[in-house]
Amino acid sequence: MRAPLSLQRRWSPGLISAVMLSFAGHAAAASESDVLAQGRALTQLYLACDTQAVWSRMDAGMQRFVRSEEQLSQMCRHSRDSLGEETEVLSETVETLAGFATYKRTARRSKADVPYVLQWEIAEDGSVAGLGLFDQRDEPEPAPTEYLDYVTQAELHLPFEGEWLVFWGGRTVKQNIHARQQQQRFAYDFARAVDGRMHQGDGTRREHYYCWGTPILAPADATVITAVGDQPDQDIGSMDKANLAGNFVVLDLGHHEYAVMGHLRQNSLRVKVGQRVKAGEQLGECGNSGNTSQPHLHFHVQNAPEFGKGDGLPAFFVDYVADGEPVPRGEPVRGQVIRSD
């Protein structure tokens, strides 16, 4: 399993392979028109290679990721020399969700055969929390799967209490970055959000996040077949790419269905391999271990017992509430606020 386990979402193949950052939990941007204006202004600064101005707008996490103003300048000059000037803007879109805003601009460039997409993640205070540039053809399609019509045999309940945000979930790549990968085709990332924010304070510490340390529960009666609990939790802004899921549990649900739950808190596991658990029994706590940019829970169902193997399966949950409406059985999708009924 790779980066989709994290809350990072922007990829930038080719020209700017380094410039993609998480946009973890800033306060919500004021309005779509404000985001549109800010995105346009930032784009003009970038196209003019005014990297001093762009660098000064980047938040601390983004500056750590890019490393230096000189590095940003090199990237900007390389993209300008390779792609040329903008000749036609094809589309502009704005998306807001749980305390961040995304401005996405697709345009033709004088030296490029295909349109390129420039994307900004913008916080309420106007700071830049993410940047990506990529060939429009590199926007991924969902991984092919023969399980689109599959219905989960296990009766799955939400693996937590209280209200949580579906950060990634759904069957399209726009809804769910995991949909690009066969093993995680129908995966979810869940995080808690209170009043439109995923954290209190400035979000620079794990403890600031509302889901940090909250109990993670067994979604169904199952047998524990994998339990890893000794991986360290990452500081905000750093990720462990060598241990992608961090601390995680794999549950045998029966019917060749296996639930994977990742990024659990170090030393929080209450279960061991071979243990039989009941639905609602605590497995551990939500953490920030592995390849993740902020505390959250990764959840997916697959048809193989080994982590990251086989095919991802749809994960239907029962008896939950989504955006205030009861759902007897369904698949949560990005942007919904969900809780057990």
Tab-separated table of N, CA and C in Angstrom, residues 140-287:
chain	number	residue	atom	x	y	z
A	140	PRO	N	-5.744	10.275	-12.661
A	140	PRO	CA	-5.955	8.835	-12.734
A	140	PRO	C	-7.412	8.430	-12.860
A	141	GLU	N	-7.599	7.278	-13.456
A	141	GLU	CA	-8.898	6.633	-13.524
A	141	GLU	C	-8.991	5.600	-12.404
A	142	PRO	N	-10.196	5.228	-12.004
A	142	PRO	CA	-10.322	4.161	-11.009
A	142	PRO	C	-9.701	2.867	-11.519
A	143	ALA	N	-9.126	2.113	-10.614
A	143	ALA	CA	-8.556	0.825	-10.985
A	143	ALA	C	-9.660	-0.104	-11.477
A	144	PRO	N	-9.392	-0.892	-12.499
A	144	PRO	CA	-10.400	-1.853	-12.954
A	144	PRO	C	-10.692	-2.876	-11.861
A	145	THR	N	-11.928	-3.277	-11.762
A	145	THR	CA	-12.322	-4.253	-10.752
A	145	THR	C	-13.520	-5.048	-11.236
A	146	GLU	N	-13.584	-6.285	-10.818
A	146	GLU	CA	-14.736	-7.125	-11.139
A	146	GLU	C	-15.727	-7.168	-9.988
A	147	TYR	N	-15.523	-6.279	-8.990
A	147	TYR	CA	-16.343	-6.337	-7.782
A	147	TYR	C	-17.272	-5.133	-7.620
A	148	LEU	N	-17.574	-4.443	-8.691
A	148	LEU	CA	-18.458	-3.284	-8.585
A	148	LEU	C	-19.835	-3.651	-8.044
A	149	ASP	N	-20.301	-4.837	-8.351
A	149	ASP	CA	-21.631	-5.264	-7.909
A	149	ASP	C	-21.577	-6.129	-6.661
A	150	TYR	N	-20.416	-6.257	-6.078
A	150	TYR	CA	-20.266	-7.102	-4.894
A	150	TYR	C	-20.949	-6.447	-3.692
A	151	VAL	N	-21.596	-7.261	-2.883
A	151	VAL	CA	-22.239	-6.790	-1.657
A	151	VAL	C	-21.565	-7.479	-0.473
A	152	THR	N	-21.090	-6.693	0.471
A	152	THR	CA	-20.387	-7.233	1.627
A	152	THR	C	-21.232	-8.281	2.342
A	153	GLN	N	-20.631	-9.443	2.592
A	153	GLN	CA	-21.343	-10.509	3.296
A	153	GLN	C	-21.409	-10.235	4.795
A	154	ALA	N	-20.323	-9.719	5.348
A	154	ALA	CA	-20.320	-9.383	6.772
A	154	ALA	C	-21.216	-8.170	7.019
A	155	GLU	N	-21.834	-8.142	8.181
A	155	GLU	CA	-22.657	-6.996	8.574
A	155	GLU	C	-21.755	-6.012	9.309
A	156	LEU	N	-21.320	-4.987	8.588
A	156	LEU	CA	-20.341	-4.047	9.122
A	156	LEU	C	-21.009	-2.864	9.809
A	157	HIS	N	-20.519	-2.541	10.991
A	157	HIS	CA	-20.931	-1.333	11.700
A	157	HIS	C	-19.772	-0.342	11.681
A	158	LEU	N	-20.072	0.932	11.821
A	158	LEU	CA	-19.005	1.927	11.837
A	158	LEU	C	-18.020	1.601	12.963
A	159	PRO	N	-16.726	1.728	12.698
A	159	PRO	CA	-15.715	1.306	13.673
A	159	PRO	C	-15.338	2.385	14.694
A	160	PHE	N	-16.282	3.239	15.016
A	160	PHE	CA	-16.031	4.311	15.982
A	160	PHE	C	-17.363	4.828	16.486
A	161	GLU	N	-17.310	5.608	17.554
A	161	GLU	CA	-18.494	6.260	18.098
A	161	GLU	C	-18.434	7.754	17.806
A	162	GLY	N	-19.601	8.397	17.830
A	162	GLY	CA	-19.654	9.828	17.585
A	162	GLY	C	-19.652	10.163	16.106
A	163	GLU	N	-19.583	11.459	15.809
A	163	GLU	CA	-19.629	11.929	14.423
A	163	GLU	C	-18.227	12.007	13.828
A	164	TRP	N	-18.098	11.442	12.631
A	164	TRP	CA	-16.831	11.449	11.907
A	164	TRP	C	-17.073	11.926	10.482
A	165	LEU	N	-16.041	12.503	9.904
A	165	LEU	CA	-16.079	12.964	8.524
A	165	LEU	C	-15.514	11.891	7.603
A	166	VAL	N	-16.190	11.671	6.479
A	166	VAL	CA	-15.640	10.811	5.433
A	166	VAL	C	-14.708	11.680	4.591
A	167	PHE	N	-13.417	11.576	4.855
A	167	PHE	CA	-12.467	12.405	4.112
A	167	PHE	C	-12.258	11.851	2.708
A	168	TRP	N	-12.074	10.552	2.605
A	168	TRP	CA	-12.049	9.868	1.307
A	168	TRP	C	-13.009	8.701	1.368
A	169	GLY	N	-13.882	8.610	0.381
A	169	GLY	CA	-14.824	7.504	0.299
A	169	GLY	C	-15.705	7.671	-0.915
A	170	GLY	N	-15.948	6.589	-1.616
A	170	GLY	CA	-16.727	6.641	-2.844
A	170	GLY	C	-16.044	5.842	-3.933
A	171	ARG	N	-16.633	5.848	-5.108
A	171	ARG	CA	-16.149	4.965	-6.172
A	171	ARG	C	-15.404	5.689	-7.280
A	172	THR	N	-15.389	7.020	-7.253
A	172	THR	CA	-14.626	7.770	-8.244
A	172	THR	C	-13.339	8.283	-7.604
A	173	VAL	N	-12.360	8.617	-8.432
A	173	VAL	CA	-11.102	9.137	-7.903
A	173	VAL	C	-11.307	10.502	-7.255
A	174	LYS	N	-12.233	11.287	-7.775
A	174	LYS	CA	-12.515	12.581	-7.163
A	174	LYS	C	-13.031	12.409	-5.740
A	175	GLN	N	-13.848	11.388	-5.526
A	175	GLN	CA	-14.370	11.119	-4.193
A	175	GLN	C	-13.355	10.406	-3.312
A	176	ASN	N	-12.466	9.652	-3.948
A	176	ASN	CA	-11.684	8.690	-3.185
A	176	ASN	C	-10.355	8.410	-3.873
A	177	ILE	N	-9.296	8.975	-3.347
A	177	ILE	CA	-7.981	8.769	-3.957
A	177	ILE	C	-7.575	7.301	-3.974
A	178	HIS	N	-8.107	6.516	-3.039
A	178	HIS	CA	-7.769	5.092	-2.993
A	178	HIS	C	-8.268	4.329	-4.215
A	179	ALA	N	-9.272	4.870	-4.897
A	179	ALA	CA	-9.881	4.147	-6.019
A	179	ALA	C	-8.890	3.881	-7.139
A	180	ARG	N	-7.744	4.528	-7.109
A	180	ARG	CA	-6.715	4.288	-8.127
A	180	ARG	C	-6.061	2.929	-7.970
A	181	GLN	N	-6.151	2.336	-6.784
A	181	GLN	CA	-5.405	1.117	-6.489
A	181	GLN	C	-6.324	-0.083	-6.343
A	182	GLN	N	-5.909	-1.176	-6.921
A	182	GLN	CA	-6.713	-2.392	-6.907
A	182	GLN	C	-7.003	-2.870	-5.489
A	183	GLN	N	-5.980	-2.870	-4.625
A	183	GLN	CA	-6.162	-3.414	-3.281
A	183	GLN	C	-7.003	-2.507	-2.394
A	184	GLN	N	-7.078	-1.221	-2.730
A	184	GLN	CA	-7.817	-0.265	-1.904
A	184	GLN	C	-8.942	0.395	-2.690
A	185	ARG	N	-9.446	-0.308	-3.657
A	185	ARG	CA	-10.399	0.264	-4.613
A	185	ARG	C	-11.596	0.919	-3.929
A	186	PHE	N	-12.013	0.407	-2.773
A	186	PHE	CA	-13.213	0.909	-2.094
A	186	PHE	C	-12.888	1.359	-0.661
A	187	ALA	N	-11.662	1.791	-0.422
A	187	ALA	CA	-11.213	2.132	0.928
A	187	ALA	C	-11.801	3.457	1.406
A	188	TYR	N	-11.652	3.694	2.705
A	188	TYR	CA	-12.108	4.935	3.336
A	188	TYR	C	-10.987	5.527	4.182
A	189	ASP	N	-10.989	6.852	4.300
A	189	ASP	CA	-10.255	7.554	5.348
A	189	ASP	C	-11.274	8.343	6.152
A	190	PHE	N	-11.264	8.131	7.462
A	190	PHE	CA	-12.199	8.796	8.362
A	190	PHE	C	-11.434	9.698	9.330
A	191	ALA	N	-11.983	10.874	9.598
A	191	ALA	CA	-11.407	11.786	10.589
A	191	ALA	C	-12.546	12.506	11.297
A	192	ARG	N	-12.314	12.920	12.515
A	192	ARG	CA	-13.332	13.679	13.229
A	192	ARG	C	-13.231	15.151	12.853
A	193	ALA	N	-14.383	15.787	12.731
A	193	ALA	CA	-14.429	17.223	12.451
A	193	ALA	C	-15.453	17.865	13.382
A	194	VAL	N	-15.074	18.945	14.003
A	194	VAL	CA	-15.951	19.687	14.908
A	194	VAL	C	-16.042	21.120	14.401
A	195	ASP	N	-17.264	21.553	14.093
A	195	ASP	CA	-17.484	22.910	13.575
A	195	ASP	C	-16.601	23.204	12.366
A	196	GLY	N	-16.501	22.221	11.478
A	196	GLY	CA	-15.778	22.420	10.234
A	196	GLY	C	-14.267	22.335	10.333
A	197	ARG	N	-13.758	21.936	11.501
A	197	ARG	CA	-12.307	21.814	11.673
A	197	ARG	C	-11.967	20.416	12.172
A	198	MET	N	-10.830	19.907	11.729
A	198	MET	CA	-10.393	18.591	12.175
A	198	MET	C	-9.474	18.660	13.384
A	199	HIS	N	-9.141	19.856	13.817
A	199	HIS	CA	-8.260	19.992	14.969
A	199	HIS	C	-8.566	21.286	15.700
A	200	GLN	N	-8.085	21.349	16.923
A	200	GLN	CA	-8.089	22.595	17.664
A	200	GLN	C	-6.692	23.198	17.588
A	201	GLY	N	-6.558	24.459	17.988
A	201	GLY	CA	-5.256	25.099	17.914
A	201	GLY	C	-4.780	25.237	16.482
A	202	ASP	N	-3.457	25.201	16.302
A	202	ASP	CA	-2.904	25.404	14.960
A	202	ASP	C	-2.648	24.107	14.210
A	203	GLY	N	-2.979	22.970	14.812
A	203	GLY	CA	-2.855	21.701	14.104
A	203	GLY	C	-1.442	21.210	13.915
A	204	THR	N	-0.492	21.715	14.695
A	204	THR	CA	0.903	21.311	14.525
A	204	THR	C	1.297	20.134	15.411
A	205	ARG	N	0.382	19.693	16.279
A	205	ARG	CA	0.661	18.566	17.170
A	205	ARG	C	-0.412	17.504	16.999
A	206	ARG	N	-0.016	16.259	17.171
A	206	ARG	CA	-0.976	15.158	17.037
A	206	ARG	C	-2.158	15.348	17.974
A	207	GLU	N	-1.862	15.814	19.170
A	207	GLU	CA	-2.895	15.938	20.193
A	207	GLU	C	-3.942	16.990	19.854
A	208	HIS	N	-3.666	17.844	18.877
A	208	HIS	CA	-4.634	18.863	18.475
A	208	HIS	C	-5.815	18.268	17.713
A	209	TYR	N	-5.658	17.071	17.181
A	209	TYR	CA	-6.664	16.499	16.280
A	209	TYR	C	-7.736	15.757	17.071
A	210	TYR	N	-8.980	16.010	16.700
A	210	TYR	CA	-10.103	15.499	17.479
A	210	TYR	C	-10.166	13.980	17.495
A	211	CYS	N	-9.647	13.325	16.458
A	211	CYS	CA	-9.726	11.864	16.433
A	211	CYS	C	-8.556	11.201	17.147
A	212	TRP	N	-7.544	11.954	17.487
A	212	TRP	CA	-6.363	11.383	18.126
A	212	TRP	C	-6.732	10.693	19.441
A	213	GLY	N	-6.362	9.432	19.570
A	213	GLY	CA	-6.587	8.697	20.805
A	213	GLY	C	-7.993	8.189	21.020
A	214	THR	N	-8.898	8.404	20.059
A	214	THR	CA	-10.267	7.920	20.222
A	214	THR	C	-10.331	6.416	19.969
A	215	PRO	N	-11.231	5.714	20.649
A	215	PRO	CA	-11.313	4.260	20.482
A	215	PRO	C	-11.707	3.860	19.063
A	216	ILE	N	-11.034	2.847	18.545
A	216	ILE	CA	-11.364	2.236	17.264
A	216	ILE	C	-11.930	0.852	17.558
A	217	LEU	N	-13.082	0.569	16.966
A	217	LEU	CA	-13.874	-0.599	17.336
A	217	LEU	C	-13.921	-1.640	16.224
A	218	ALA	N	-14.131	-2.884	16.620
A	218	ALA	CA	-14.337	-3.942	15.632
A	218	ALA	C	-15.649	-3.681	14.903
A	219	PRO	N	-15.652	-3.703	13.568
A	219	PRO	CA	-16.881	-3.425	12.823
A	219	PRO	C	-17.845	-4.600	12.773
A	220	ALA	N	-17.377	-5.785	13.162
A	220	ALA	CA	-18.201	-6.990	13.105
A	220	ALA	C	-17.539	-8.056	13.969
A	221	ASP	N	-18.266	-9.129	14.236
A	221	ASP	CA	-17.649	-10.285	14.871
A	221	ASP	C	-16.561	-10.808	13.934
A	222	ALA	N	-15.380	-11.077	14.470
A	222	ALA	CA	-14.261	-11.431	13.591
A	222	ALA	C	-13.137	-12.066	14.402
A	223	THR	N	-12.132	-12.552	13.669
A	223	THR	CA	-10.918	-13.089	14.269
A	223	THR	C	-9.732	-12.226	13.856
A	224	VAL	N	-8.914	-11.852	14.814
A	224	VAL	CA	-7.729	-11.045	14.528
A	224	VAL	C	-6.666	-11.936	13.894
A	225	ILE	N	-6.222	-11.591	12.688
A	225	ILE	CA	-5.187	-12.397	12.031
A	225	ILE	C	-3.869	-11.633	11.876
A	226	THR	N	-3.890	-10.323	12.025
A	226	THR	CA	-2.673	-9.512	12.050
A	226	THR	C	-2.873	-8.390	13.057
A	227	ALA	N	-1.839	-8.136	13.862
A	227	ALA	CA	-1.906	-7.040	14.831
A	227	ALA	C	-0.508	-6.459	15.000
A	228	VAL	N	-0.297	-5.264	14.475
A	228	VAL	CA	0.984	-4.564	14.589
A	228	VAL	C	0.754	-3.312	15.420
A	229	GLY	N	1.481	-3.178	16.526
A	229	GLY	CA	1.204	-2.057	17.410
A	229	GLY	C	2.398	-1.290	17.910
A	230	ASP	N	3.608	-1.599	17.417
A	230	ASP	CA	4.811	-0.995	17.988
A	230	ASP	C	5.421	0.121	17.149
A	231	GLN	N	4.741	0.516	16.073
A	231	GLN	CA	5.289	1.561	15.210
A	231	GLN	C	5.056	2.945	15.824
A	232	PRO	N	6.032	3.842	15.730
A	232	PRO	CA	5.873	5.169	16.347
A	232	PRO	C	4.859	6.029	15.605
A	233	ASP	N	4.194	6.886	16.336
A	233	ASP	CA	3.322	7.875	15.712
A	233	ASP	C	4.175	9.000	15.147
A	234	GLN	N	3.802	9.463	13.966
A	234	GLN	CA	4.573	10.492	13.279
A	234	GLN	C	4.182	11.886	13.761
A	235	ASP	N	5.159	12.777	13.779
A	235	ASP	CA	4.851	14.182	14.001
A	235	ASP	C	4.086	14.715	12.793
A	236	ILE	N	3.305	15.750	12.993
A	236	ILE	CA	2.566	16.340	11.889
A	236	ILE	C	3.554	16.864	10.842
A	237	GLY	N	3.334	16.466	9.600
A	237	GLY	CA	4.204	16.899	8.513
A	237	GLY	C	5.273	15.906	8.131
A	238	SER	N	5.479	14.848	8.941
A	238	SER	CA	6.427	13.799	8.573
A	238	SER	C	5.663	12.495	8.407
A	239	MET	N	6.162	11.621	7.520
A	239	MET	CA	5.473	10.372	7.219
A	239	MET	C	6.474	9.232	7.114
A	240	ASP	N	6.040	8.047	7.493
A	240	ASP	CA	6.883	6.854	7.486
A	240	ASP	C	6.547	6.023	6.259
A	241	LYS	N	7.289	6.225	5.177
A	241	LYS	CA	6.999	5.525	3.933
A	241	LYS	C	7.495	4.083	3.945
A	242	ALA	N	8.296	3.730	4.950
A	242	ALA	CA	8.770	2.349	5.055
A	242	ALA	C	7.743	1.446	5.726
A	243	ASN	N	6.838	2.031	6.499
A	243	ASN	CA	5.794	1.263	7.189
A	243	ASN	C	4.460	1.937	6.888
A	244	LEU	N	3.919	1.616	5.730
A	244	LEU	CA	2.848	2.433	5.169
A	244	LEU	C	1.607	2.496	6.039
A	245	ALA	N	1.179	1.377	6.581
A	245	ALA	CA	-0.032	1.365	7.398
A	245	ALA	C	0.244	1.677	8.852
A	246	GLY	N	1.533	1.748	9.228
A	246	GLY	CA	1.858	1.984	10.618
A	246	GLY	C	1.372	0.838	11.482
A	247	ASN	N	0.718	1.175	12.568
A	247	ASN	CA	0.088	0.157	13.406
A	247	ASN	C	-1.264	-0.197	12.809
A	248	PHE	N	-1.508	-1.482	12.603
A	248	PHE	CA	-2.745	-1.869	11.934
A	248	PHE	C	-3.208	-3.240	12.397
A	249	VAL	N	-4.477	-3.474	12.139
A	249	VAL	CA	-5.116	-4.748	12.462
A	249	VAL	C	-5.789	-5.272	11.207
A	250	VAL	N	-5.683	-6.572	10.979
A	250	VAL	CA	-6.453	-7.236	9.928
A	250	VAL	C	-7.400	-8.215	10.606
A	251	LEU	N	-8.673	-8.120	10.267
A	251	LEU	CA	-9.710	-8.984	10.831
A	251	LEU	C	-10.250	-9.924	9.767
A	252	ASP	N	-10.362	-11.199	10.120
A	252	ASP	CA	-11.029	-12.179	9.258
A	252	ASP	C	-12.518	-12.112	9.567
A	253	LEU	N	-13.281	-11.609	8.600
A	253	LEU	CA	-14.726	-11.430	8.779
A	253	LEU	C	-15.516	-12.659	8.363
A	254	GLY	N	-14.830	-13.655	7.785
A	254	GLY	CA	-15.523	-14.786	7.186
A	254	GLY	C	-15.862	-14.489	5.737
A	255	HIS	N	-16.287	-15.501	5.010
A	255	HIS	CA	-16.704	-15.344	3.606
A	255	HIS	C	-15.573	-14.774	2.733
A	256	HIS	N	-14.308	-15.025	3.109
A	256	HIS	CA	-13.157	-14.508	2.359
A	256	HIS	C	-13.153	-12.972	2.314
A	257	GLU	N	-13.596	-12.371	3.392
A	257	GLU	CA	-13.558	-10.916	3.553
A	257	GLU	C	-12.644	-10.573	4.730
A	258	TYR	N	-11.761	-9.609	4.501
A	258	TYR	CA	-10.777	-9.241	5.513
A	258	TYR	C	-10.752	-7.720	5.643
A	259	ALA	N	-10.947	-7.232	6.860
A	259	ALA	CA	-10.970	-5.790	7.107
A	259	ALA	C	-9.603	-5.323	7.587
A	260	VAL	N	-9.095	-4.257	6.962
A	260	VAL	CA	-7.815	-3.650	7.329
A	260	VAL	C	-8.090	-2.288	7.958
A	261	MET	N	-7.488	-2.044	9.120
A	261	MET	CA	-7.675	-0.780	9.828
A	261	MET	C	-6.299	-0.250	10.201
A	262	GLY	N	-5.925	0.911	9.632
A	262	GLY	CA	-4.554	1.378	9.737
A	262	GLY	C	-4.373	2.715	10.426
A	263	HIS	N	-3.104	3.016	10.739
A	263	HIS	CA	-2.635	4.263	11.367
A	263	HIS	C	-3.048	4.353	12.836
A	264	LEU	N	-3.112	3.203	13.510
A	264	LEU	CA	-3.502	3.206	14.913
A	264	LEU	C	-2.369	3.744	15.795
A	265	ARG	N	-2.734	4.145	16.985
A	265	ARG	CA	-1.778	4.753	17.914
A	265	ARG	C	-0.812	3.705	18.468
A	266	GLN	N	0.434	4.095	18.593
A	266	GLN	CA	1.449	3.180	19.111
A	266	GLN	C	1.078	2.668	20.499
A	267	ASN	N	1.242	1.368	20.698
A	267	ASN	CA	1.010	0.696	21.982
A	267	ASN	C	-0.432	0.810	22.474
A	268	SER	N	-1.368	1.030	21.548
A	268	SER	CA	-2.771	1.147	21.966
A	268	SER	C	-3.582	-0.113	21.701
A	269	LEU	N	-3.003	-1.105	21.020
A	269	LEU	CA	-3.785	-2.285	20.662
A	269	LEU	C	-4.213	-3.056	21.904
A	270	ARG	N	-5.455	-3.507	21.886
A	270	ARG	CA	-5.995	-4.314	22.974
A	270	ARG	C	-6.257	-5.747	22.538
A	271	VAL	N	-5.820	-6.095	21.350
A	271	VAL	CA	-6.085	-7.429	20.811
A	271	VAL	C	-4.780	-8.048	20.326
A	272	LYS	N	-4.813	-9.354	20.104
A	272	LYS	CA	-3.646	-10.069	19.593
A	272	LYS	C	-4.095	-11.080	18.551
A	273	VAL	N	-3.139	-11.576	17.793
A	273	VAL	CA	-3.435	-12.523	16.720
A	273	VAL	C	-4.098	-13.773	17.293
A	274	GLY	N	-5.153	-14.208	16.626
A	274	GLY	CA	-5.898	-15.385	17.047
A	274	GLY	C	-7.080	-15.081	17.940
A	275	GLN	N	-7.161	-13.848	18.431
A	275	GLN	CA	-8.245	-13.482	19.334
A	275	GLN	C	-9.548	-13.305	18.570
A	276	ARG	N	-10.613	-13.783	19.149
A	276	ARG	CA	-11.957	-13.584	18.597
A	276	ARG	C	-12.539	-12.323	19.213
A	277	VAL	N	-13.053	-11.416	18.373
A	277	VAL	CA	-13.618	-10.166	18.872
A	277	VAL	C	-15.079	-10.051	18.449
A	278	LYS	N	-15.825	-9.299	19.224
A	278	LYS	CA	-17.228	-9.024	18.934
A	278	LYS	C	-17.364	-7.637	18.314
A	279	ALA	N	-18.409	-7.444	17.538
A	279	ALA	CA	-18.680	-6.123	16.972
A	279	ALA	C	-18.769	-5.098	18.093
A	280	GLY	N	-18.080	-3.981	17.941
A	280	GLY	CA	-18.086	-2.934	18.946
A	280	GLY	C	-16.994	-3.050	19.981
A	281	GLU	N	-16.254	-4.145	19.984
A	281	GLU	CA	-15.159	-4.313	20.935
A	281	GLU	C	-13.982	-3.425	20.528
A	282	GLN	N	-13.341	-2.787	21.500
A	282	GLN	CA	-12.245	-1.880	21.167
A	282	GLN	C	-11.016	-2.649	20.714
A	283	LEU	N	-10.466	-2.226	19.574
A	283	LEU	CA	-9.246	-2.816	19.031
A	283	LEU	C	-8.013	-2.022	19.439
A	284	GLY	N	-8.145	-0.713	19.471
A	284	GLY	CA	-7.031	0.178	19.772
A	284	GLY	C	-7.509	1.609	19.732
A	285	GLU	N	-6.596	2.532	19.426
A	285	GLU	CA	-6.939	3.946	19.370
A	285	GLU	C	-6.483	4.545	18.047
A	286	CYS	N	-7.190	5.570	17.616
A	286	CYS	CA	-6.809	6.283	16.402
A	286	CYS	C	-5.478	6.991	16.632
A	287	GLY	N	-4.574	6.851	15.673
A	287	GLY	CA	-3.250	7.432	15.832
A	287	GLY	C	-2.755	8.112	14.572
